[in-house]
PDB file of C-alpha atoms in Angstrom:
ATOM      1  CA  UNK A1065       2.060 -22.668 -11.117  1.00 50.00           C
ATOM      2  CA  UNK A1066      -1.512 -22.409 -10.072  1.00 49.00           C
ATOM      3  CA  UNK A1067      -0.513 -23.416  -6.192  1.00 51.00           C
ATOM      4  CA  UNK A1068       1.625 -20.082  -6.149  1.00 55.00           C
ATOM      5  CA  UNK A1069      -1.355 -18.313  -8.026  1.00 55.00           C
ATOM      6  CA  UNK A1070      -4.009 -19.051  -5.718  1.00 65.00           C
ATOM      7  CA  UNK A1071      -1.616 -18.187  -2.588  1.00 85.00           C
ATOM      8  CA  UNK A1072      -0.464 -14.814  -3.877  1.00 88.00           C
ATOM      9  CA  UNK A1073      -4.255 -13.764  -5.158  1.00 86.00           C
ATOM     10  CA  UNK A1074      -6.117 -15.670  -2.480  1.00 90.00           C
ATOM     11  CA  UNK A1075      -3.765 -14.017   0.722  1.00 91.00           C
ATOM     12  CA  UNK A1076      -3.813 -10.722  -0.941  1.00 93.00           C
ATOM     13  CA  UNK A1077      -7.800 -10.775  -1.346  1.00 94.00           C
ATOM     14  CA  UNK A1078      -7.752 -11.655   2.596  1.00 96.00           C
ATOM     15  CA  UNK A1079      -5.613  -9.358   3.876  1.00 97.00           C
ATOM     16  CA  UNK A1080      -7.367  -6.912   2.122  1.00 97.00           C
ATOM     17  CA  UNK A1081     -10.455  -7.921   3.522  1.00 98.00           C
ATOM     18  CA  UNK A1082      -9.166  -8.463   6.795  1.00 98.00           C
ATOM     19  CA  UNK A1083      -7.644  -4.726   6.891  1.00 98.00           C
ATOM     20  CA  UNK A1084     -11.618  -3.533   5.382  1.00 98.00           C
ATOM     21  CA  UNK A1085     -13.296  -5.044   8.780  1.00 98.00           C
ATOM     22  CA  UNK A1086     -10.888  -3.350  10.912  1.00 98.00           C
ATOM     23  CA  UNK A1087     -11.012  -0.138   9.691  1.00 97.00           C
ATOM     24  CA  UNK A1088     -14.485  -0.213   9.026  1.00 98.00           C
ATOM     25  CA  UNK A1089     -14.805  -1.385  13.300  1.00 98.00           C
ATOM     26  CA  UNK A1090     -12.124   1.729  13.983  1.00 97.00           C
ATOM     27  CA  UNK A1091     -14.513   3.785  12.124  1.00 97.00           C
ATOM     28  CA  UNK A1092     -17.709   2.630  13.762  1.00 98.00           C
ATOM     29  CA  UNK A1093     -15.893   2.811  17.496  1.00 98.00           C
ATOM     30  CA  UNK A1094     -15.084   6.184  16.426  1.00 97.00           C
ATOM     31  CA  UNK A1095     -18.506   7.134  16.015  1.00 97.00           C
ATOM     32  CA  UNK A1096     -19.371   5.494  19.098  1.00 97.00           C
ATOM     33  CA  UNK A1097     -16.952   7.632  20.898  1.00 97.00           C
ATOM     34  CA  UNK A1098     -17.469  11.055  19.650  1.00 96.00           C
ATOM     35  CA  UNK A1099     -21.452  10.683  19.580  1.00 96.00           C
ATOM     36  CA  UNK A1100     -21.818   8.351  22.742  1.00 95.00           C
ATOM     37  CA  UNK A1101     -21.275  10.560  25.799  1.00 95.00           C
ATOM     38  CA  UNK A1102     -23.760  13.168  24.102  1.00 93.00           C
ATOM     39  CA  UNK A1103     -26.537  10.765  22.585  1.00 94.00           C
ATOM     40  CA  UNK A1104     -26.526   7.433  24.596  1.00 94.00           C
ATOM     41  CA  UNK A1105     -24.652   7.740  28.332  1.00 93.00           C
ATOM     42  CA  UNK A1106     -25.118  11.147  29.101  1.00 92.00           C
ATOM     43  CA  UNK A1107     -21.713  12.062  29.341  1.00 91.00           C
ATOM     44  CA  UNK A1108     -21.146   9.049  31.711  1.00 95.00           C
ATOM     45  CA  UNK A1109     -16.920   9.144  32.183  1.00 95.00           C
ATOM     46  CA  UNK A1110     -16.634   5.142  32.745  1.00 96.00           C
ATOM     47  CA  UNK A1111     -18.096   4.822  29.506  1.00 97.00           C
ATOM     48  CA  UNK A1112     -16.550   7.830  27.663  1.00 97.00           C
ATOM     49  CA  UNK A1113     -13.348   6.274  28.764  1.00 97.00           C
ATOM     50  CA  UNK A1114     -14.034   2.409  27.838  1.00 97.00           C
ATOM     51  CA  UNK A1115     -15.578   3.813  24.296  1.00 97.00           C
ATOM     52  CA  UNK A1116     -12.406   5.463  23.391  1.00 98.00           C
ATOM     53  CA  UNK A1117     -10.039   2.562  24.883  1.00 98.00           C
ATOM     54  CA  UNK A1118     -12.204   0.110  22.218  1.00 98.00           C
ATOM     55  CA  UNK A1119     -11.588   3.153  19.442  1.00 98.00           C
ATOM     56  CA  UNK A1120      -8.103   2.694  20.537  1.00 98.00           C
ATOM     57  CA  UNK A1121      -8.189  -1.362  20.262  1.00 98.00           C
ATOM     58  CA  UNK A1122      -9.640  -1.030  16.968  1.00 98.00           C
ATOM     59  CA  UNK A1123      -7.236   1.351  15.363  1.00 98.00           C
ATOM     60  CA  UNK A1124      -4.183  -1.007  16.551  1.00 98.00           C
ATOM     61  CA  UNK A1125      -5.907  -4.239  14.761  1.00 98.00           C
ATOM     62  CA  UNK A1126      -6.531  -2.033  11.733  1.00 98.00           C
ATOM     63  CA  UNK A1127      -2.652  -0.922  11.519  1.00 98.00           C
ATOM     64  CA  UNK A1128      -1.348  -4.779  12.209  1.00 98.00           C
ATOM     65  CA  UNK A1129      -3.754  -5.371   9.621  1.00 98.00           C
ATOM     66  CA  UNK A1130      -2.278  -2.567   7.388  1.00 97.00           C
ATOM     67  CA  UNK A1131       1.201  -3.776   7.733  1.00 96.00           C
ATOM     68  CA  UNK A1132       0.002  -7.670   7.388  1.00 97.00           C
ATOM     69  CA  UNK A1133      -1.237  -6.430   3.780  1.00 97.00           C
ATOM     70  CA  UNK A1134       1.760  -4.288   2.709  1.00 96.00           C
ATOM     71  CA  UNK A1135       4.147  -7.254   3.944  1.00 95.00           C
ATOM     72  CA  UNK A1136       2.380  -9.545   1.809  1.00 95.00           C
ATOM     73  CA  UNK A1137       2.202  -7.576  -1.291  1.00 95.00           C
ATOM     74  CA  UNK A1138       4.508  -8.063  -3.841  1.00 96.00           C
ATOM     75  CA  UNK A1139       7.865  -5.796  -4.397  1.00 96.00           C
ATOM     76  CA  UNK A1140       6.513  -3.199  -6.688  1.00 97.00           C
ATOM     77  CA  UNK A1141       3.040  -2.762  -5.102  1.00 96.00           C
ATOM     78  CA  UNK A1142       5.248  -2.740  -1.428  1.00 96.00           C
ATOM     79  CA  UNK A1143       7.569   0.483  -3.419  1.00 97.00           C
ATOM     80  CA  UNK A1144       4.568   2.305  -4.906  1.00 97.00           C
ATOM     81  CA  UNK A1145       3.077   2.285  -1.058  1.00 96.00           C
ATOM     82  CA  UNK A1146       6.041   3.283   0.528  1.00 95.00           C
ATOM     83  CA  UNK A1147       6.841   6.219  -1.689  1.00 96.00           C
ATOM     84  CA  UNK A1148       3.475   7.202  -1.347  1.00 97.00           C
ATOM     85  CA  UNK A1149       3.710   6.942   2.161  1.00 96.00           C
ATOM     86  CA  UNK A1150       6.598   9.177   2.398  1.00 97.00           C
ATOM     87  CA  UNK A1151       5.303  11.759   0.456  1.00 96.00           C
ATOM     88  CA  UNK A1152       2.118  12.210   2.640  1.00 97.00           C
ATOM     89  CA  UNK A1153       4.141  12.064   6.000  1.00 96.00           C
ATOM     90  CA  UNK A1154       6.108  14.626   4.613  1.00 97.00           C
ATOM     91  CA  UNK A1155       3.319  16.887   3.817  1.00 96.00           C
ATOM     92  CA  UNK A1156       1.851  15.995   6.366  1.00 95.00           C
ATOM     93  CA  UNK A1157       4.477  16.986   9.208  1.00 95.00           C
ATOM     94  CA  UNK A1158       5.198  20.424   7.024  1.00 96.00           C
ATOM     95  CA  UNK A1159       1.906  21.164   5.914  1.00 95.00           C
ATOM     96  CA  UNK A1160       0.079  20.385   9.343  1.00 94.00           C
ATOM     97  CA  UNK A1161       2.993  22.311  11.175  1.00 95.00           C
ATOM     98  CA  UNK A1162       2.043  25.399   9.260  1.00 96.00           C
ATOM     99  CA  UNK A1163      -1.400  24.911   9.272  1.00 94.00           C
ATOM    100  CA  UNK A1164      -0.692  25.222  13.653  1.00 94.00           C
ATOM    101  CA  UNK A1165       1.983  28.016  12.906  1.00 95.00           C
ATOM    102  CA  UNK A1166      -1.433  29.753  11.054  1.00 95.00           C
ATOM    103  CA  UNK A1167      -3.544  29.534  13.944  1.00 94.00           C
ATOM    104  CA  UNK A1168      -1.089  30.174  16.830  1.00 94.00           C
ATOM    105  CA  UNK A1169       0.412  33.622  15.335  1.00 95.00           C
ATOM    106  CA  UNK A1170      -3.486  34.326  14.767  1.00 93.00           C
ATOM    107  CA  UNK A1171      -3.014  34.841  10.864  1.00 95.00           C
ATOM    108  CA  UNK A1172      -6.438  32.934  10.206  1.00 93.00           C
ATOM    109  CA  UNK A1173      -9.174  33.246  12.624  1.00 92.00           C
ATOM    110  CA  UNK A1174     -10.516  29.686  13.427  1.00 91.00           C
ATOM    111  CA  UNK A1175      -8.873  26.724  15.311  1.00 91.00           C
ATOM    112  CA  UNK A1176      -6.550  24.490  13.629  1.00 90.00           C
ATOM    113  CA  UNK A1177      -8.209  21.339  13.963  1.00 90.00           C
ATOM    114  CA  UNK A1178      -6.750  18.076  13.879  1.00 90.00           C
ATOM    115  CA  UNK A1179      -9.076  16.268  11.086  1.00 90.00           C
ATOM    116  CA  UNK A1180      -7.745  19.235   8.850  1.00 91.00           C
ATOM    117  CA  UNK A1181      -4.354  17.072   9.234  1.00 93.00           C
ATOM    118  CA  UNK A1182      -6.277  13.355   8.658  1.00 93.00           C
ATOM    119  CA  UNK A1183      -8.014  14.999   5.477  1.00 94.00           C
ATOM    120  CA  UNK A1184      -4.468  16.265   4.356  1.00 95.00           C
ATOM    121  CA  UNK A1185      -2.613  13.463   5.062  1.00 96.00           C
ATOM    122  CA  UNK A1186      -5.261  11.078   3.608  1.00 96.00           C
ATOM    123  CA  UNK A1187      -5.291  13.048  -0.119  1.00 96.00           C
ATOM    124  CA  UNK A1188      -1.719  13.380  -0.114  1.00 97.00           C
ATOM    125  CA  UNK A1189      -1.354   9.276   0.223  1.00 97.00           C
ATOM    126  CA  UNK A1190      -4.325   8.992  -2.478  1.00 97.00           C
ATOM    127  CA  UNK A1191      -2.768  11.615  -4.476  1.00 97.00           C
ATOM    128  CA  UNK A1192       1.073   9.161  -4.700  1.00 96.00           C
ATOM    129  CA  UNK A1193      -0.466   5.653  -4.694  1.00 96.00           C
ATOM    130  CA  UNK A1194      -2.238   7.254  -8.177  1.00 96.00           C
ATOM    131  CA  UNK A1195       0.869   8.686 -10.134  1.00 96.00           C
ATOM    132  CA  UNK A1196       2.972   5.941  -8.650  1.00 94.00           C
ATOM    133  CA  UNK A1197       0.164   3.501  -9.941  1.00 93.00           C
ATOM    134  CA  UNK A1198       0.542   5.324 -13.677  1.00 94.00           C
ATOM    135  CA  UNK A1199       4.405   5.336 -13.493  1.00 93.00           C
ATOM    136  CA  UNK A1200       4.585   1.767 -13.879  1.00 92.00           C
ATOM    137  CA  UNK A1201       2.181   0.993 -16.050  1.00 85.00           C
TER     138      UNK A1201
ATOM    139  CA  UNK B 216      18.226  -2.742 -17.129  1.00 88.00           C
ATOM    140  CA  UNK B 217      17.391  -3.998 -20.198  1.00 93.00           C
ATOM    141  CA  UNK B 218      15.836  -7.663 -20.656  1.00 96.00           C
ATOM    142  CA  UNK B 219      14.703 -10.665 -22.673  1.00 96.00           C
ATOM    143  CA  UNK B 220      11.435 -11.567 -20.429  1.00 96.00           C
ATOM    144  CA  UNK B 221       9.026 -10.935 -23.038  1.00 96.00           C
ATOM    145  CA  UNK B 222      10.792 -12.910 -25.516  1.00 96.00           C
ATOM    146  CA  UNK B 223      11.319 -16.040 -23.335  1.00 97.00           C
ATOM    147  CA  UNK B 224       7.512 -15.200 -22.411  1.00 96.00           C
ATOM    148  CA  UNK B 225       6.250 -15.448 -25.870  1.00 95.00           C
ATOM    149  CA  UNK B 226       8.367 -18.346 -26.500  1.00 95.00           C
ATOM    150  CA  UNK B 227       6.575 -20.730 -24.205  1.00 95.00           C
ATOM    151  CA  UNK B 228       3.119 -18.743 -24.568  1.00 95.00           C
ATOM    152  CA  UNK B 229       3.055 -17.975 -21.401  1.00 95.00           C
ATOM    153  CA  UNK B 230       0.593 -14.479 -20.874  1.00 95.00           C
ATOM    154  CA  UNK B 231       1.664 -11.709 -18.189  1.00 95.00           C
ATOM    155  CA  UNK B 232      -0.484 -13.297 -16.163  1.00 93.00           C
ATOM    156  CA  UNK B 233       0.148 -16.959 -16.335  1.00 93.00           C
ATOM    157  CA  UNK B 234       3.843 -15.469 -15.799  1.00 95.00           C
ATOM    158  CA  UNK B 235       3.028 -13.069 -12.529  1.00 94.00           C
ATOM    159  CA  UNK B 236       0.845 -16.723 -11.226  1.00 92.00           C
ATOM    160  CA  UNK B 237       4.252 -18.411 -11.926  1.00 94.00           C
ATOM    161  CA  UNK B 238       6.610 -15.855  -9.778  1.00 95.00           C
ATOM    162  CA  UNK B 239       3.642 -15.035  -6.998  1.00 93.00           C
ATOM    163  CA  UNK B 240       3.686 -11.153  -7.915  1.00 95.00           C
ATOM    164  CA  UNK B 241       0.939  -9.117  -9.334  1.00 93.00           C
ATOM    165  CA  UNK B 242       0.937  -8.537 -13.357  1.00 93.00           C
ATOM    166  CA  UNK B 243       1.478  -4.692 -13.121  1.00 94.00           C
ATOM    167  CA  UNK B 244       5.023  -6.119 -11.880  1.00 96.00           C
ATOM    168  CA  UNK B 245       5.602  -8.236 -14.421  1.00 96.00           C
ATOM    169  CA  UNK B 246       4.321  -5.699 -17.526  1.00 96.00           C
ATOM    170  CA  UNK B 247       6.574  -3.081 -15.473  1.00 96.00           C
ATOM    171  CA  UNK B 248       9.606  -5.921 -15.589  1.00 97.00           C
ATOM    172  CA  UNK B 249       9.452  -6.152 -19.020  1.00 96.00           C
ATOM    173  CA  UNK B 250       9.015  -2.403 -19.867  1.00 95.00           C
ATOM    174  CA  UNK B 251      12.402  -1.800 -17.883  1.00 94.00           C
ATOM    175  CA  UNK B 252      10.416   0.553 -15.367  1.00 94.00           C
ATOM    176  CA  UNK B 253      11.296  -1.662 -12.259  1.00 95.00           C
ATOM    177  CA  UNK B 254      14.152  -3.372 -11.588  1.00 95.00           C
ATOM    178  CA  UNK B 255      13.512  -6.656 -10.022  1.00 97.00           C
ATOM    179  CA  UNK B 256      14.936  -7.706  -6.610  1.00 96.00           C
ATOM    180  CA  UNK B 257      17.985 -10.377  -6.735  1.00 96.00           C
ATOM    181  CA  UNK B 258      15.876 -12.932  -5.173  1.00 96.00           C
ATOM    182  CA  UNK B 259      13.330 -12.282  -8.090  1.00 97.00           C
ATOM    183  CA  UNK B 260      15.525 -12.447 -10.964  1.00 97.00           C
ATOM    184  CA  UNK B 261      16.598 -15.727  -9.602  1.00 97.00           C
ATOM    185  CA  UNK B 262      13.231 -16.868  -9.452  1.00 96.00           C
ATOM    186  CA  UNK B 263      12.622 -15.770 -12.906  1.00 97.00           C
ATOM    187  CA  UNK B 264      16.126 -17.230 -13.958  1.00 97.00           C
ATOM    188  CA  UNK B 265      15.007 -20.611 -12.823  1.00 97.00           C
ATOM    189  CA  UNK B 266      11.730 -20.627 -14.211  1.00 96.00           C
ATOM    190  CA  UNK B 267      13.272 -19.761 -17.926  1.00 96.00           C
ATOM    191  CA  UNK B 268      16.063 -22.083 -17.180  1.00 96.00           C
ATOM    192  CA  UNK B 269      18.604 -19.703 -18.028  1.00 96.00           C
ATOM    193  CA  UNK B 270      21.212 -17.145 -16.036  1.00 96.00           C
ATOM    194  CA  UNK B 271      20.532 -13.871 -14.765  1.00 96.00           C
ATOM    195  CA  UNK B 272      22.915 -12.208 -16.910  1.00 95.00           C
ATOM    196  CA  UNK B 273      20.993 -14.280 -19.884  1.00 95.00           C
ATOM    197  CA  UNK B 274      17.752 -12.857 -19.019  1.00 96.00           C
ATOM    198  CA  UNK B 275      19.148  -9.292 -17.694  1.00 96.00           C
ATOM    199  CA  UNK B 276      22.016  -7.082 -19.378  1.00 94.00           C
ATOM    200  CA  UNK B 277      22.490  -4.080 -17.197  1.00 90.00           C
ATOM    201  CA  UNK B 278      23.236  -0.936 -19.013  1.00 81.00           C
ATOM    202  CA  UNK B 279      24.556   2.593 -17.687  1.00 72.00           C
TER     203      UNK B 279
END
């Protein structure tokens, strides 16, 4: 019994771990490649270029590591995230659609920007993996 | 679906935990299990099924 205890808990705690490094390298590379050209190579291209082709390595390792942690949860926790999941890609699509349908027929007066979209999409998923979480409690 | 885990649970004072250790799932599962909120997978019942030493259709009754 404990064998199959310490596997479950023990791979879970690592792949959660694992998935916490890589985003928080993605994060850090994204930093490095929106502040870089301005504050440390003076808009050098070679760099710019190599800066956001490490953002890019980063973000695949933290989605492998995503999908290495949902494939190892169990069959409840792997539901709750998938039905959260398709909530906020749903809202997502529509709501970040409009959002571009707003700016392009000039009904509000700024830019649509893109981290409008991230900041949607990221609530949205918060907002399901919390009343999914009560449901079956 | 209805079910008898909690019984079978208490009868060999086993907690949700010891149980969710047993299966290799989380305890929210199990508590969910035995609330009827989630329906297991087949491959789960039979892992529970074993573990109790009993059927499926001893463990779960499946009501419309």
């Amino acid at each position: 019994m404990s064998a199959t205890k310490n596997d479950f808990k023990a791979q879970t705690h690592k792949n959660t771990v694992r998935l916490a490094v890589w985003t928080g390298a993605w994060v850090v590379s994204m930093a490095l490649a929106a502040f870089g050209p301005k504050f440390v190579w003076n808009e050098n291209k070679t760099l710019s270029v190599l800066a956001i082709l490490l953002n890019v390595s980063m973000g695949i390792m933290m989605i492998l590591a995503n999908r290495t942690l949902i494939k190892g949860m169990d069959e409840l926790q792997r539901k709750i995230q998938i039905d959260a999941m398709a909530i906020s890609l749903g809202v997502g699509v529509v709501g970040g659609l409009a959002y571009s349908l707003l700016d392009t027929t000039n009904v509000i007066p700024w830019d649509a920007e893109i981290s409008f979209l991230v900041v949607l999409i990221s609530v949205t998923y918060m907002i399901g993996i919390f009343v999914n979480q009560k449901r079956y409690l | 679906m209805k079910n008898r885990l909690k019984v079978l649970r208490a009868e060999r004072d086993f907690t949700q935990g010891d149980l969710a250790d047993a299966l290799g799932v989380s305890r929210q599962t199990v508590n969910a299990i035995e609330k009827g909120k989630f329906d297991p997978s087949l491959p789960l019942a039979f892992k529970i099924a074993s573990l109790f030493g009993h059927s499926i259709e001893e463990i779960f009754q499946y009501e419309n």
